[in-house]
Amino acid sequence: EALSQPLLPLYYGWFLTHESGHHLKSLCNKFLKVMKELSEDKKHVEEFSLKSGEKPIDFETFHHEGPLHCTTKYCDYGSAEGASEYSEKKAVKDNYGAAFKLAIEALFITPRTLGARVKLTKDQLLLWPEDDEEQCNASLPFGSRAHITLGVAPGVQDVQTGIDLLEMVSMMQKGDKCEMVSEVSEGKLSYFRQDRWMLELNKKEEVKSVFSGYYS
Ligand code: ACK
């Protein structure tokens, strides 16, 4: 028997296919290898010695649970503000279960999080929630938070990945981006102070995904 009330998910988002998830993880491992080599290279000791009192990044302790995905709207099963409005949107209903290609433009790492920055198309932005507070506060372009969490440090929540990304995007907008550290074969690696790094890929990586809700 059908329920009279709709069920709202923990979040809506694009879920990577098995194959694309695999592909993204191997790209990420290459990035971590570059970072590890850099951290062992004496030339870059400065960038890796933290002055903010945080411990240096230990890549080995990062972990991620659940499916690889790019969150659009966090609904908390309906408790989050704007959850039911979002689920009623025409774009959300029309695209539920549809397949999308997502473009990965960068990978980033901080002492707390490891993620992939997603560049959304106009059509994909129709599924982006209008009420992203942090993004509005920092007056960043719509969809700036779009990312896939690949790992978080022990005791850190996944939501931090998007917050870390927004901070880096905000610094980039202000021209506050610290120096480009090196050109590696995959792209340009930049350092953002306090052990934050971003690898802007020369060639955007495409991953396949399905737009859906996560209910567990
Ligand atoms: O890595 P994420 O994008 O960060 O995917 C997970 C997913 O929802 C399930 O926890 C994201 N998430 C959690 N809380 C929030 C929030 N308040 N705003 C936006 N995304 C959130 C989390």
PDB file of C-alpha atoms and ligand atoms in Angstrom:
ATOM      1  CA  GLU A   1       0.000   0.000   0.000  1.00  0.00           C
ATOM      2  CA  ALA A   2       1.337   3.455  -0.892  1.00  0.00           C
ATOM      3  CA  LEU A   3       2.009   5.930   1.906  1.00  0.00           C
ATOM      4  CA  SER A   4      -0.116   9.044   1.883  1.00  0.00           C
ATOM      5  CA  GLN A   5       2.849  11.224   2.915  1.00  0.00           C
ATOM      6  CA  PRO A   6       6.001  11.380   0.783  1.00  0.00           C
ATOM      7  CA  LEU A   7       9.174  10.088   2.439  1.00  0.00           C
ATOM      8  CA  LEU A   8      12.094  12.473   2.411  1.00  0.00           C
ATOM      9  CA  PRO A   9      15.670  11.212   2.141  1.00  0.00           C
ATOM     10  CA  LEU A  10      18.722  12.039   4.254  1.00  0.00           C
ATOM     11  CA  TYR A  11      19.920  13.911   1.176  1.00  0.00           C
ATOM     12  CA  TYR A  12      19.456  14.195  -2.583  1.00  0.00           C
ATOM     13  CA  GLY A  13      22.417  14.041  -4.903  1.00  0.00           C
ATOM     14  CA  TRP A  14      24.189  12.476  -7.839  1.00  0.00           C
ATOM     15  CA  PHE A  15      25.443   8.978  -7.029  1.00  0.00           C
ATOM     16  CA  LEU A  16      28.485   7.750  -8.924  1.00  0.00           C
ATOM     17  CA  THR A  17      28.303   4.482 -10.797  1.00  0.00           C
ATOM     18  CA  HIS A  18      30.501   1.672  -9.546  1.00  0.00           C
ATOM     19  CA  GLU A  19      32.909   2.141 -12.429  1.00  0.00           C
ATOM     20  CA  SER A  20      33.178   5.924 -12.074  1.00  0.00           C
ATOM     21  CA  GLY A  21      33.655   5.630  -8.318  1.00  0.00           C
ATOM     22  CA  HIS A  22      36.554   3.323  -8.961  1.00  0.00           C
ATOM     23  CA  HIS A  23      38.018   5.703 -11.508  1.00  0.00           C
ATOM     24  CA  LEU A  24      37.747   8.703  -9.180  1.00  0.00           C
ATOM     25  CA  LYS A  25      39.383   6.804  -6.330  1.00  0.00           C
ATOM     26  CA  SER A  26      42.363   5.919  -8.483  1.00  0.00           C
ATOM     27  CA  LEU A  27      42.689   9.553  -9.599  1.00  0.00           C
ATOM     28  CA  CYS A  28      42.601  10.505  -5.951  1.00  0.00           C
ATOM     29  CA  ASN A  29      45.323   7.997  -5.098  1.00  0.00           C
ATOM     30  CA  LYS A  30      47.557   9.570  -7.735  1.00  0.00           C
ATOM     31  CA  PHE A  31      46.914  12.977  -6.127  1.00  0.00           C
ATOM     32  CA  LEU A  32      47.808  11.616  -2.694  1.00  0.00           C
ATOM     33  CA  LYS A  33      51.006  10.170  -4.093  1.00  0.00           C
ATOM     34  CA  VAL A  34      51.988  13.591  -5.471  1.00  0.00           C
ATOM     35  CA  MET A  35      51.188  15.166  -2.099  1.00  0.00           C
ATOM     36  CA  LYS A  36      53.198  12.568  -0.226  1.00  0.00           C
ATOM     37  CA  GLU A  37      56.219  13.117  -2.455  1.00  0.00           C
ATOM     38  CA  LEU A  38      55.935  16.873  -1.987  1.00  0.00           C
ATOM     39  CA  SER A  39      55.723  16.558   1.768  1.00  0.00           C
ATOM     40  CA  GLU A  40      58.901  14.513   1.743  1.00  0.00           C
ATOM     41  CA  ASP A  41      60.696  17.012  -0.484  1.00  0.00           C
ATOM     42  CA  LYS A  42      62.772  19.416   1.608  1.00  0.00           C
ATOM     43  CA  LYS A  43      61.938  22.356  -0.682  1.00  0.00           C
ATOM     44  CA  HIS A  44      58.366  22.403   0.607  1.00  0.00           C
ATOM     45  CA  VAL A  45      58.937  22.009   4.320  1.00  0.00           C
ATOM     46  CA  GLU A  46      57.448  25.480   4.907  1.00  0.00           C
ATOM     47  CA  GLU A  47      54.052  24.642   3.424  1.00  0.00           C
ATOM     48  CA  PHE A  48      53.806  21.434   5.381  1.00  0.00           C
ATOM     49  CA  SER A  49      54.741  22.761   8.787  1.00  0.00           C
ATOM     50  CA  LEU A  50      51.562  24.003  10.370  1.00  0.00           C
ATOM     51  CA  LYS A  51      51.468  27.224  12.258  1.00  0.00           C
ATOM     52  CA  SER A  52      47.812  27.099  13.187  1.00  0.00           C
ATOM     53  CA  GLY A  53      48.275  24.477  15.876  1.00  0.00           C
ATOM     54  CA  GLU A  54      46.647  21.736  13.842  1.00  0.00           C
ATOM     55  CA  LYS A  55      48.402  18.448  13.330  1.00  0.00           C
ATOM     56  CA  PRO A  56      49.922  17.850   9.889  1.00  0.00           C
ATOM     57  CA  ILE A  57      47.818  15.904   7.434  1.00  0.00           C
ATOM     58  CA  ASP A  58      48.112  12.163   7.792  1.00  0.00           C
ATOM     59  CA  PHE A  59      46.590  10.848   4.565  1.00  0.00           C
ATOM     60  CA  GLU A  60      46.542   7.307   5.873  1.00  0.00           C
ATOM     61  CA  THR A  61      43.930   8.096   8.522  1.00  0.00           C
ATOM     62  CA  PHE A  62      41.358   9.555   6.106  1.00  0.00           C
ATOM     63  CA  HIS A  63      38.286   7.407   5.538  1.00  0.00           C
ATOM     64  CA  HIS A  64      34.907   7.542   3.835  1.00  0.00           C
ATOM     65  CA  GLU A  65      31.718   5.577   4.352  1.00  0.00           C
ATOM     66  CA  GLY A  66      28.661   5.224   2.156  1.00  0.00           C
ATOM     67  CA  PRO A  67      28.269   5.776  -1.574  1.00  0.00           C
ATOM     68  CA  LEU A  68      30.410   8.296  -3.446  1.00  0.00           C
ATOM     69  CA  HIS A  69      28.097  11.143  -4.360  1.00  0.00           C
ATOM     70  CA  CYS A  70      27.701  14.866  -4.929  1.00  0.00           C
ATOM     71  CA  THR A  71      25.069  16.172  -2.491  1.00  0.00           C
ATOM     72  CA  THR A  72      22.540  18.642  -3.864  1.00  0.00           C
ATOM     73  CA  LYS A  73      20.155  19.119  -0.937  1.00  0.00           C
ATOM     74  CA  TYR A  74      20.678  17.849   2.606  1.00  0.00           C
ATOM     75  CA  CYS A  75      17.159  17.025   3.869  1.00  0.00           C
ATOM     76  CA  ASP A  76      17.761  15.139   7.127  1.00  0.00           C
ATOM     77  CA  TYR A  77      14.645  13.024   6.345  1.00  0.00           C
ATOM     78  CA  GLY A  78      12.558  16.193   6.190  1.00  0.00           C
ATOM     79  CA  SER A  79      13.861  18.032   9.279  1.00  0.00           C
ATOM     80  CA  ALA A  80      16.233  20.291   7.375  1.00  0.00           C
ATOM     81  CA  GLU A  81      14.885  23.680   6.350  1.00  0.00           C
ATOM     82  CA  GLY A  82      13.510  23.747   2.821  1.00  0.00           C
ATOM     83  CA  ALA A  83      13.568  19.945   2.505  1.00  0.00           C
ATOM     84  CA  SER A  84       9.984  19.419   1.381  1.00  0.00           C
ATOM     85  CA  GLU A  85      10.037  22.484  -0.902  1.00  0.00           C
ATOM     86  CA  TYR A  86      13.109  21.050  -2.584  1.00  0.00           C
ATOM     87  CA  SER A  87      11.544  17.617  -3.031  1.00  0.00           C
ATOM     88  CA  GLU A  88       8.514  19.265  -4.677  1.00  0.00           C
ATOM     89  CA  LYS A  89      10.565  21.139  -7.253  1.00  0.00           C
ATOM     90  CA  LYS A  90       9.720  20.235 -10.825  1.00  0.00           C
ATOM     91  CA  ALA A  91      13.380  19.724 -11.767  1.00  0.00           C
ATOM     92  CA  VAL A  92      13.827  17.313  -8.855  1.00  0.00           C
ATOM     93  CA  LYS A  93      10.772  15.269  -9.787  1.00  0.00           C
ATOM     94  CA  ASP A  94      11.553  15.269 -13.501  1.00  0.00           C
ATOM     95  CA  ASN A  95      15.162  14.191 -13.034  1.00  0.00           C
ATOM     96  CA  TYR A  96      14.750  11.654 -10.254  1.00  0.00           C
ATOM     97  CA  GLY A  97      16.516   8.489 -11.441  1.00  0.00           C
ATOM     98  CA  ALA A  98      18.077  10.183 -14.472  1.00  0.00           C
ATOM     99  CA  ALA A  99      21.714   9.663 -15.454  1.00  0.00           C
ATOM    100  CA  PHE A 100      24.170  12.575 -15.545  1.00  0.00           C
ATOM    101  CA  LYS A 101      27.803  13.117 -16.415  1.00  0.00           C
ATOM    102  CA  LEU A 102      29.559  15.183 -13.780  1.00  0.00           C
ATOM    103  CA  ALA A 103      32.743  17.100 -14.568  1.00  0.00           C
ATOM    104  CA  ILE A 104      35.477  16.961 -11.933  1.00  0.00           C
ATOM    105  CA  GLU A 105      37.628  20.076 -12.229  1.00  0.00           C
ATOM    106  CA  ALA A 106      39.883  19.760  -9.188  1.00  0.00           C
ATOM    107  CA  LEU A 107      40.878  17.654  -6.222  1.00  0.00           C
ATOM    108  CA  PHE A 108      41.578  19.234  -2.849  1.00  0.00           C
ATOM    109  CA  ILE A 109      42.909  18.266   0.537  1.00  0.00           C
ATOM    110  CA  THR A 110      42.977  19.969   3.949  1.00  0.00           C
ATOM    111  CA  PRO A 111      43.914  18.604   7.398  1.00  0.00           C
ATOM    112  CA  ARG A 112      40.233  17.635   7.752  1.00  0.00           C
ATOM    113  CA  THR A 113      38.946  16.617   4.347  1.00  0.00           C
ATOM    114  CA  LEU A 114      39.715  15.208   0.915  1.00  0.00           C
ATOM    115  CA  GLY A 115      37.347  16.001  -1.943  1.00  0.00           C
ATOM    116  CA  ALA A 116      36.730  16.495  -5.638  1.00  0.00           C
ATOM    117  CA  ARG A 117      35.373  19.814  -6.909  1.00  0.00           C
ATOM    118  CA  VAL A 118      32.474  19.414  -9.344  1.00  0.00           C
ATOM    119  CA  LYS A 119      31.726  21.921 -12.111  1.00  0.00           C
ATOM    120  CA  LEU A 120      27.967  21.833 -12.660  1.00  0.00           C
ATOM    121  CA  THR A 121      26.349  22.555 -16.027  1.00  0.00           C
ATOM    122  CA  LYS A 122      23.350  24.886 -16.418  1.00  0.00           C
ATOM    123  CA  ASP A 123      20.989  21.920 -16.424  1.00  0.00           C
ATOM    124  CA  GLN A 124      22.595  20.450 -13.332  1.00  0.00           C
ATOM    125  CA  LEU A 125      22.315  23.808 -11.539  1.00  0.00           C
ATOM    126  CA  LEU A 126      18.512  23.456 -11.838  1.00  0.00           C
ATOM    127  CA  LEU A 127      18.863  20.767  -9.176  1.00  0.00           C
ATOM    128  CA  TRP A 128      20.997  22.918  -6.883  1.00  0.00           C
ATOM    129  CA  PRO A 129      19.125  24.211  -3.782  1.00  0.00           C
ATOM    130  CA  GLU A 130      18.434  27.939  -3.646  1.00  0.00           C
ATOM    131  CA  ASP A 131      19.003  28.153   0.091  1.00  0.00           C
ATOM    132  CA  ASP A 132      22.688  27.279   0.508  1.00  0.00           C
ATOM    133  CA  GLU A 133      23.503  29.577   3.407  1.00  0.00           C
ATOM    134  CA  GLU A 134      27.291  29.369   3.583  1.00  0.00           C
ATOM    135  CA  GLN A 135      27.499  29.927  -0.146  1.00  0.00           C
ATOM    136  CA  CYS A 136      25.259  33.014   0.078  1.00  0.00           C
ATOM    137  CA  ASN A 137      27.121  34.450   3.046  1.00  0.00           C
ATOM    138  CA  ALA A 138      30.373  34.315   1.170  1.00  0.00           C
ATOM    139  CA  SER A 139      28.584  35.658  -1.971  1.00  0.00           C
ATOM    140  CA  LEU A 140      30.017  32.892  -4.080  1.00  0.00           C
ATOM    141  CA  PRO A 141      28.619  31.747  -7.427  1.00  0.00           C
ATOM    142  CA  PHE A 142      25.675  29.375  -7.334  1.00  0.00           C
ATOM    143  CA  GLY A 143      26.828  25.779  -7.021  1.00  0.00           C
ATOM    144  CA  SER A 144      30.273  26.636  -5.601  1.00  0.00           C
ATOM    145  CA  ARG A 145      29.914  23.994  -2.917  1.00  0.00           C
ATOM    146  CA  ALA A 146      29.413  21.131  -5.414  1.00  0.00           C
ATOM    147  CA  HIS A 147      31.854  18.383  -4.492  1.00  0.00           C
ATOM    148  CA  ILE A 148      32.322  14.698  -3.855  1.00  0.00           C
ATOM    149  CA  THR A 149      33.702  13.793  -0.430  1.00  0.00           C
ATOM    150  CA  LEU A 150      36.472  11.215  -0.800  1.00  0.00           C
ATOM    151  CA  GLY A 151      37.675  11.124   2.776  1.00  0.00           C
ATOM    152  CA  VAL A 152      37.623  12.841   6.155  1.00  0.00           C
ATOM    153  CA  ALA A 153      40.046  12.742   9.079  1.00  0.00           C
ATOM    154  CA  PRO A 154      39.013  10.855  12.232  1.00  0.00           C
ATOM    155  CA  GLY A 155      36.305  12.728  14.140  1.00  0.00           C
ATOM    156  CA  VAL A 156      35.456  14.999  11.193  1.00  0.00           C
ATOM    157  CA  GLN A 157      32.001  14.958   9.564  1.00  0.00           C
ATOM    158  CA  ASP A 158      31.478  14.748   5.815  1.00  0.00           C
ATOM    159  CA  VAL A 159      29.687  18.123   5.745  1.00  0.00           C
ATOM    160  CA  GLN A 160      33.090  19.724   6.435  1.00  0.00           C
ATOM    161  CA  THR A 161      34.308  18.918   2.906  1.00  0.00           C
ATOM    162  CA  GLY A 162      31.922  21.420   1.311  1.00  0.00           C
ATOM    163  CA  ILE A 163      32.790  24.042   3.924  1.00  0.00           C
ATOM    164  CA  ASP A 164      36.512  23.596   3.251  1.00  0.00           C
ATOM    165  CA  LEU A 165      35.866  23.898  -0.491  1.00  0.00           C
ATOM    166  CA  LEU A 166      33.825  27.104  -0.061  1.00  0.00           C
ATOM    167  CA  GLU A 167      36.682  28.638   1.939  1.00  0.00           C
ATOM    168  CA  MET A 168      39.168  27.816  -0.775  1.00  0.00           C
ATOM    169  CA  VAL A 169      36.889  29.095  -3.549  1.00  0.00           C
ATOM    170  CA  SER A 170      36.399  32.299  -1.575  1.00  0.00           C
ATOM    171  CA  MET A 171      40.169  32.749  -1.266  1.00  0.00           C
ATOM    172  CA  MET A 172      40.573  32.135  -4.991  1.00  0.00           C
ATOM    173  CA  GLN A 173      37.943  34.790  -5.751  1.00  0.00           C
ATOM    174  CA  LYS A 174      39.704  37.351  -3.615  1.00  0.00           C
ATOM    175  CA  GLY A 175      42.938  36.591  -5.424  1.00  0.00           C
ATOM    176  CA  ASP A 176      44.144  35.395  -2.064  1.00  0.00           C
ATOM    177  CA  LYS A 177      45.263  32.086  -3.443  1.00  0.00           C
ATOM    178  CA  CYS A 178      48.756  31.409  -2.372  1.00  0.00           C
ATOM    179  CA  GLU A 179      51.298  30.432  -4.798  1.00  0.00           C
ATOM    180  CA  MET A 180      51.148  27.754  -7.384  1.00  0.00           C
ATOM    181  CA  VAL A 181      53.493  25.131  -6.067  1.00  0.00           C
ATOM    182  CA  SER A 182      54.127  22.998  -9.065  1.00  0.00           C
ATOM    183  CA  GLU A 183      52.881  21.745 -12.370  1.00  0.00           C
ATOM    184  CA  VAL A 184      52.400  18.041 -12.159  1.00  0.00           C
ATOM    185  CA  SER A 185      51.304  15.936 -15.095  1.00  0.00           C
ATOM    186  CA  GLU A 186      47.652  15.995 -13.971  1.00  0.00           C
ATOM    187  CA  GLY A 187      47.397  19.757 -13.490  1.00  0.00           C
ATOM    188  CA  LYS A 188      48.359  22.786 -11.393  1.00  0.00           C
ATOM    189  CA  LEU A 189      48.849  22.364  -7.685  1.00  0.00           C
ATOM    190  CA  SER A 190      48.198  25.372  -5.438  1.00  0.00           C
ATOM    191  CA  TYR A 191      48.764  25.915  -1.757  1.00  0.00           C
ATOM    192  CA  PHE A 192      46.272  27.927   0.352  1.00  0.00           C
ATOM    193  CA  ARG A 193      47.945  28.285   3.771  1.00  0.00           C
ATOM    194  CA  GLN A 194      47.208  26.052   6.749  1.00  0.00           C
ATOM    195  CA  ASP A 195      47.874  22.875   4.838  1.00  0.00           C
ATOM    196  CA  ARG A 196      45.157  23.358   2.241  1.00  0.00           C
ATOM    197  CA  TRP A 197      45.920  22.280  -1.314  1.00  0.00           C
ATOM    198  CA  MET A 198      44.093  22.149  -4.613  1.00  0.00           C
ATOM    199  CA  LEU A 199      45.017  20.343  -7.804  1.00  0.00           C
ATOM    200  CA  GLU A 200      43.256  21.979 -10.746  1.00  0.00           C
ATOM    201  CA  LEU A 201      43.067  19.319 -13.422  1.00  0.00           C
ATOM    202  CA  ASN A 202      44.341  20.085 -16.933  1.00  0.00           C
ATOM    203  CA  LYS A 203      41.570  17.959 -18.340  1.00  0.00           C
ATOM    204  CA  LYS A 204      38.226  17.754 -16.545  1.00  0.00           C
ATOM    205  CA  GLU A 205      37.443  14.180 -15.574  1.00  0.00           C
ATOM    206  CA  GLU A 206      33.952  12.961 -16.353  1.00  0.00           C
ATOM    207  CA  VAL A 207      32.141  10.629 -14.016  1.00  0.00           C
ATOM    208  CA  LYS A 208      28.770   8.980 -14.563  1.00  0.00           C
ATOM    209  CA  SER A 209      26.069   9.321 -11.950  1.00  0.00           C
ATOM    210  CA  VAL A 210      22.388   8.918 -11.169  1.00  0.00           C
ATOM    211  CA  PHE A 211      20.316  11.647  -9.503  1.00  0.00           C
ATOM    212  CA  SER A 212      18.457  10.162  -6.549  1.00  0.00           C
ATOM    213  CA  GLY A 213      17.831  10.275  -2.817  1.00  0.00           C
ATOM    214  CA  TYR A 214      19.647   8.427  -0.024  1.00  0.00           C
ATOM    215  CA  TYR A 215      17.228   6.990   2.520  1.00  0.00           C
ATOM    216  CA  SER A 216      19.201   4.695   4.897  1.00  0.00           C
TER     217      SER A 216
HETATM  218  O1  ACK B   1      30.008  14.759   1.828  1.00  0.00           O
HETATM  219  P1  ACK B   1      28.702  15.406   1.825  1.00  0.00           P
HETATM  220  O2  ACK B   1      28.316  16.352   0.773  1.00  0.00           O
HETATM  221  O3  ACK B   1      28.450  16.052   3.254  1.00  0.00           O
HETATM  222  O4  ACK B   1      27.606  14.270   1.919  1.00  0.00           O
HETATM  223  C1  ACK B   1      27.115  14.118   3.215  1.00  0.00           C
HETATM  224  C2  ACK B   1      25.616  13.922   3.205  1.00  0.00           C
HETATM  225  O5  ACK B   1      25.038  15.198   3.414  1.00  0.00           O
HETATM  226  C3  ACK B   1      25.129  12.974   4.317  1.00  0.00           C
HETATM  227  O6  ACK B   1      25.614  13.398   5.535  1.00  0.00           O
HETATM  228  C4  ACK B   1      26.059  16.183   3.558  1.00  0.00           C
HETATM  229  N1  ACK B   1      25.610  17.098   4.606  1.00  0.00           N
HETATM  230  C5  ACK B   1      25.425  16.831   5.928  1.00  0.00           C
HETATM  231  N2  ACK B   1      24.960  17.921   6.568  1.00  0.00           N
HETATM  232  C6  ACK B   1      24.846  18.901   5.641  1.00  0.00           C
HETATM  233  C7  ACK B   1      24.438  20.256   5.681  1.00  0.00           C
HETATM  234  N3  ACK B   1      24.017  20.836   6.816  1.00  0.00           N
HETATM  235  N4  ACK B   1      24.461  20.964   4.527  1.00  0.00           N
HETATM  236  C8  ACK B   1      24.881  20.405   3.375  1.00  0.00           C
HETATM  237  N5  ACK B   1      25.279  19.131   3.262  1.00  0.00           N
HETATM  238  C9  ACK B   1      25.268  18.381   4.383  1.00  0.00           C
HETATM  239  C10 ACK B   1      27.324  15.443   3.896  1.00  0.00           C
END
